Amino acid sequence: MSTLLLTHTASSLNHKVSEGHPERPDRIRAMEKALSQDIFKPLVREEAPMGDIETVKLCHDESYVDEIREMSPKQGIVYIDGDTMMSPGTWEAAMRGVGGANAGVDAVVSGKAQNVFVGTRPCGHHAERNRAMGFCIFDQAAIAARYAQTKHGIGRVAVVDFDVHHGNGSQDIFWADPTVMYCSTHQMPLFPGTGATQERGEHDTIVNAPMHPGDGGTIFRQAFEGVILPQLQKFSPELIIISAGFDAHWRDPLANIQLDEKDFGWVTKKLMDVADKSAGGRIVSVLEGGYDLQGLHDSIVEHVSALMGH
């Protein structure tokens, strides 16, 4: 089995942002450079298809989806909020992100691939049911989890988020759902301000392990081994979706947890161990943050290498 990389480069690059914005098209170029190395030659690469509007509505209100579609500009950039924007290419990029994640679910459920890395942008985990924020339009990871349940009848799905920012959108979407576990390590205090330990959801299926600035890899690993992995094992997911943000890397300009790329390889292998026990090894990983291009490059190398079993 090999990891199936689903990406549609043209559409991901066509989501334009304002000058100096950290969530820029060069992030995709850094990913492509990372995955052009010889070690990744066995990767099966497929274009991410357009997502289906109906699957987006599994997690987002219909009125919100319609509003985003109507806001899509013919030219220039439209601001949804102070740091979240749309250009003429954003709608397709966001919908291919959704389609890529859902196609990833299809691939692991059918046995076509063991694991999938969805390398698209914009990222998604801050997008709430009816609100875009934090560079995010639609929550691809959350949608993929719901899609796995509705299309394939998977019962329990875990969404595990190691982006340095808390995935308030994913938490919002799954707050009252006993069938999806959302787990997150993230820096606090930091945008968006959610993710305290006591935020546990209505069924104790929200697991937050906030970290302090400067904590580093040892504390990160302790948070997973002491808090997140035991809860995941108890939940026994049939599929794991990763919100794979690499902005906790020490080089990243937006935060200060001070991880290095080896930490991302380590946590990926730990999640693969959980998946092996209860999910038939099935993991779909969706790119979220990571804004220093070298840090992103190095972290993707470690993460995807681990997913390939190296």
XYZ file of C-alpha atoms in Angstrom:
310
model
C 0.000 0.000 0.000
C 1.170 3.530 -0.583
C -0.033 6.914 0.500
C -2.219 8.594 -2.091
C -1.429 12.284 -2.439
C -4.450 14.213 -3.657
C -3.636 17.716 -4.795
C -4.705 20.035 -7.568
C -1.852 22.425 -7.874
C -3.434 24.942 -10.211
C -6.477 25.573 -8.058
C -4.502 25.673 -4.790
C -2.173 28.267 -6.288
C -5.106 30.299 -7.601
C -6.399 31.147 -4.143
C -4.757 34.589 -3.987
C -4.230 36.622 -0.833
C -3.085 40.144 -0.019
C 0.582 41.128 -0.082
C 2.475 39.776 2.925
C -0.289 37.372 3.990
C 1.182 34.222 5.610
C -1.291 31.766 4.002
C 0.148 32.256 0.529
C 0.452 30.126 -2.617
C 4.175 29.579 -1.931
C 3.123 27.134 0.788
C 1.971 24.732 -1.931
C 5.257 25.218 -3.789
C 7.143 24.325 -0.591
C 5.038 21.163 -0.280
C 5.683 20.239 -3.923
C 9.411 20.727 -3.436
C 9.347 18.515 -0.343
C 7.475 15.753 -2.156
C 9.672 15.893 -5.267
C 12.459 14.013 -3.449
C 13.304 10.472 -4.535
C 11.903 8.966 -1.345
C 8.432 10.062 -2.465
C 8.553 8.527 -5.955
C 6.220 5.677 -4.834
C 3.481 8.183 -3.978
C 0.348 7.789 -6.077
C -0.596 11.336 -7.105
C -4.100 12.241 -8.162
C -5.859 15.482 -8.839
C -8.268 16.457 -6.102
C -11.761 16.456 -7.638
C -14.281 19.217 -7.069
C -16.206 18.670 -3.880
C -19.951 18.192 -3.825
C -21.959 21.083 -2.332
C -24.177 18.587 -0.509
C -21.184 17.187 1.377
C -20.150 20.708 2.427
C -23.622 21.100 3.934
C -22.958 18.093 6.167
C -20.948 20.532 8.315
C -21.882 24.045 7.186
C -25.252 25.786 7.077
C -26.789 26.024 3.615
C -27.157 29.797 3.974
C -23.436 30.108 4.746
C -22.416 27.977 1.742
C -24.643 30.095 -0.515
C -23.205 33.296 0.961
C -19.612 32.192 0.302
C -20.449 31.221 -3.265
C -22.113 34.594 -3.864
C -19.146 36.467 -2.380
C -16.727 34.880 -4.846
C -15.311 37.840 -6.803
C -14.838 38.095 -10.555
C -11.631 40.040 -9.954
C -9.498 41.320 -7.114
C -9.784 40.234 -3.489
C -12.852 40.283 -1.229
C -12.334 40.268 2.544
C -14.665 38.003 4.545
C -12.996 39.254 7.724
C -9.704 40.946 8.573
C -7.517 37.989 7.608
C -9.786 35.677 5.568
C -10.278 36.535 1.923
C -11.449 35.294 -1.447
C -10.044 35.819 -4.927
C -11.559 34.560 -8.204
C -9.783 31.208 -7.696
C -10.749 30.664 -4.054
C -14.077 28.900 -4.561
C -12.564 26.201 -6.759
C -9.540 25.841 -4.468
C -11.747 25.405 -1.402
C -14.081 22.988 -3.167
C -11.170 20.900 -4.441
C -9.859 20.814 -0.875
C -13.190 19.316 0.172
C -13.205 16.977 -2.823
C -9.626 15.880 -2.173
C -10.357 15.014 1.446
C -13.514 13.101 0.519
C -11.707 11.258 -2.278
C -9.095 10.385 0.339
C -11.816 8.799 2.459
C -13.017 6.828 -0.583
C -9.453 5.654 -1.235
C -8.770 4.342 2.283
C -12.215 2.777 2.710
C -11.969 0.952 -0.631
C -8.422 -0.219 0.104
C -7.013 1.690 -2.860
C -4.630 3.426 -0.430
C -3.635 2.809 3.166
C -3.148 6.480 4.009
C -3.798 9.759 2.233
C -2.207 13.206 2.442
C -4.418 15.965 1.081
C -2.084 18.807 0.094
C -4.446 21.661 -0.693
C -5.207 25.176 0.509
C -6.966 27.205 1.900
C -6.937 25.444 5.264
C -10.170 24.648 7.058
C -10.236 23.955 10.787
C -11.260 27.470 11.901
C -14.362 27.526 9.679
C -17.428 27.168 11.894
C -20.884 26.019 10.773
C -21.794 29.495 9.544
C -18.621 31.563 9.727
C -15.318 31.763 7.858
C -12.317 32.854 9.905
C -8.611 32.353 10.433
C -7.818 31.943 6.694
C -10.405 29.107 6.516
C -13.499 28.816 4.279
C -14.779 25.220 4.631
C -13.632 22.673 7.231
C -12.347 19.892 4.962
C -11.305 17.594 7.818
C -14.720 17.829 9.490
C -16.522 17.358 6.186
C -14.405 14.278 5.427
C -15.351 12.795 8.808
C -19.078 13.348 8.173
C -18.703 12.086 4.598
C -17.103 8.866 5.872
C -20.132 8.325 8.105
C -22.842 9.199 5.600
C -21.305 7.698 2.439
C -19.513 4.682 3.889
C -21.381 3.971 7.115
C -18.327 4.369 9.325
C -19.463 4.671 12.920
C -16.723 6.383 14.944
C -14.326 8.904 13.399
C -11.548 10.792 15.187
C -10.265 14.172 13.996
C -6.814 14.834 15.474
C -5.451 18.361 15.130
C -1.828 19.269 15.883
C -1.943 22.682 14.216
C -0.589 25.303 16.629
C -3.961 27.096 16.567
C -7.017 25.467 18.079
C -9.537 24.163 15.539
C -12.543 26.052 16.859
C -14.495 25.178 13.709
C -14.064 21.431 14.124
C -14.898 21.711 17.827
C -18.004 23.762 17.024
C -19.192 21.242 14.434
C -18.714 18.156 16.636
C -19.488 19.615 20.082
C -22.702 17.632 20.556
C -21.756 14.536 18.538
C -20.885 11.296 20.383
C -19.705 9.613 17.150
C -16.804 11.967 16.348
C -13.900 12.621 18.707
C -12.004 15.884 18.191
C -8.534 16.062 19.770
C -6.207 19.068 19.679
C -2.819 20.244 20.875
C -2.398 23.996 20.428
C -0.776 27.049 21.939
C -2.706 29.095 24.501
C -3.134 31.995 24.741
C -3.312 32.398 20.960
C -5.876 32.848 18.186
C -8.750 31.901 18.218
C -8.932 31.777 22.022
C -10.810 28.475 22.291
C -9.490 25.059 23.340
C -9.299 25.128 27.137
C -8.949 21.764 28.866
C -12.456 22.000 30.317
C -14.029 22.318 26.850
C -15.045 18.671 26.506
C -18.248 18.657 24.447
C -21.614 17.220 25.411
C -20.389 13.609 25.292
C -16.793 13.984 26.515
C -15.549 13.548 22.951
C -13.686 16.878 22.759
C -10.120 16.450 24.027
C -8.045 19.620 24.339
C -4.418 19.615 25.478
C -3.342 23.276 25.386
C 0.364 24.123 25.533
C 2.244 27.199 26.701
C 4.577 29.301 24.545
C 8.029 27.736 24.461
C 6.918 24.305 25.706
C 8.756 22.366 22.990
C 8.739 18.778 21.804
C 8.970 17.046 25.183
C 5.781 18.689 26.472
C 4.081 18.097 23.103
C 4.861 14.382 23.279
C 3.690 14.237 26.895
C 0.408 15.899 25.891
C -0.193 13.180 23.315
C 0.942 10.259 25.453
C -0.731 11.478 28.643
C -3.965 13.036 27.352
C -4.821 12.468 23.701
C -3.674 8.948 22.850
C -5.382 7.286 25.864
C -8.688 8.974 24.981
C -8.316 8.016 21.325
C -7.600 4.394 22.203
C -10.640 4.296 24.471
C -12.815 5.804 21.710
C -11.489 3.196 19.235
C -12.018 5.141 15.988
C -12.735 3.331 12.733
C -11.040 6.142 10.765
C -8.607 8.892 11.764
C -8.588 12.266 10.029
C -5.555 14.456 10.808
C -5.728 18.236 10.696
C -2.042 18.466 9.851
C -0.880 21.979 10.639
C 2.883 22.488 10.865
C 2.893 25.976 12.405
C 4.036 24.636 15.784
C 7.486 24.324 14.137
C 10.155 26.463 15.806
C 10.716 28.463 12.624
C 7.068 29.512 12.279
C 6.352 33.250 12.628
C 2.795 32.946 13.995
C 3.389 30.978 17.179
C 5.978 29.792 19.676
C 5.581 26.138 20.708
C 9.058 25.353 19.322
C 8.550 21.886 17.849
C 10.921 20.523 15.247
C 10.078 18.404 12.235
C 10.938 15.146 14.054
C 8.050 15.794 16.453
C 5.626 15.683 13.525
C 7.067 12.374 12.347
C 6.760 10.998 15.881
C 3.120 12.008 16.360
C 2.204 10.660 12.919
C 3.586 7.236 13.851
C 1.732 7.314 17.169
C -1.545 8.029 15.370
C -0.777 5.242 12.893
C -0.422 2.857 15.854
C -3.917 3.805 17.044
C -5.277 3.454 13.505
C -3.687 0.004 13.200
C -5.553 -1.189 16.300
C -9.073 0.000 15.524
C -9.264 1.609 12.072
C -7.620 -0.925 9.798
C -4.692 1.515 9.603
C -6.806 4.076 7.742
C -5.680 7.704 8.002
C -6.584 10.728 5.891
C -4.324 13.699 6.639
C -5.381 17.179 5.544
C -2.904 20.066 5.309
C -3.754 22.973 7.614
C -1.273 25.666 8.730
C 2.495 26.094 8.496
C 3.767 29.492 7.402
C 7.553 29.326 7.382
C 8.346 27.724 4.039
C 11.443 25.834 5.197
C 9.721 24.643 8.366
C 6.715 23.544 6.328
C 8.941 21.737 3.810
C 10.878 19.859 6.487
C 7.752 18.969 8.489
C 5.907 17.611 5.441
C 8.917 15.424 4.637
C 8.740 13.856 8.122
C 4.945 13.555 8.180
C 4.506 11.988 4.742
C 7.548 9.729 5.217
C 5.895 8.385 8.367
C 2.580 7.885 6.566
C 4.445 5.842 3.939
C 5.866 3.623 6.682
C 9.440 4.912 6.590
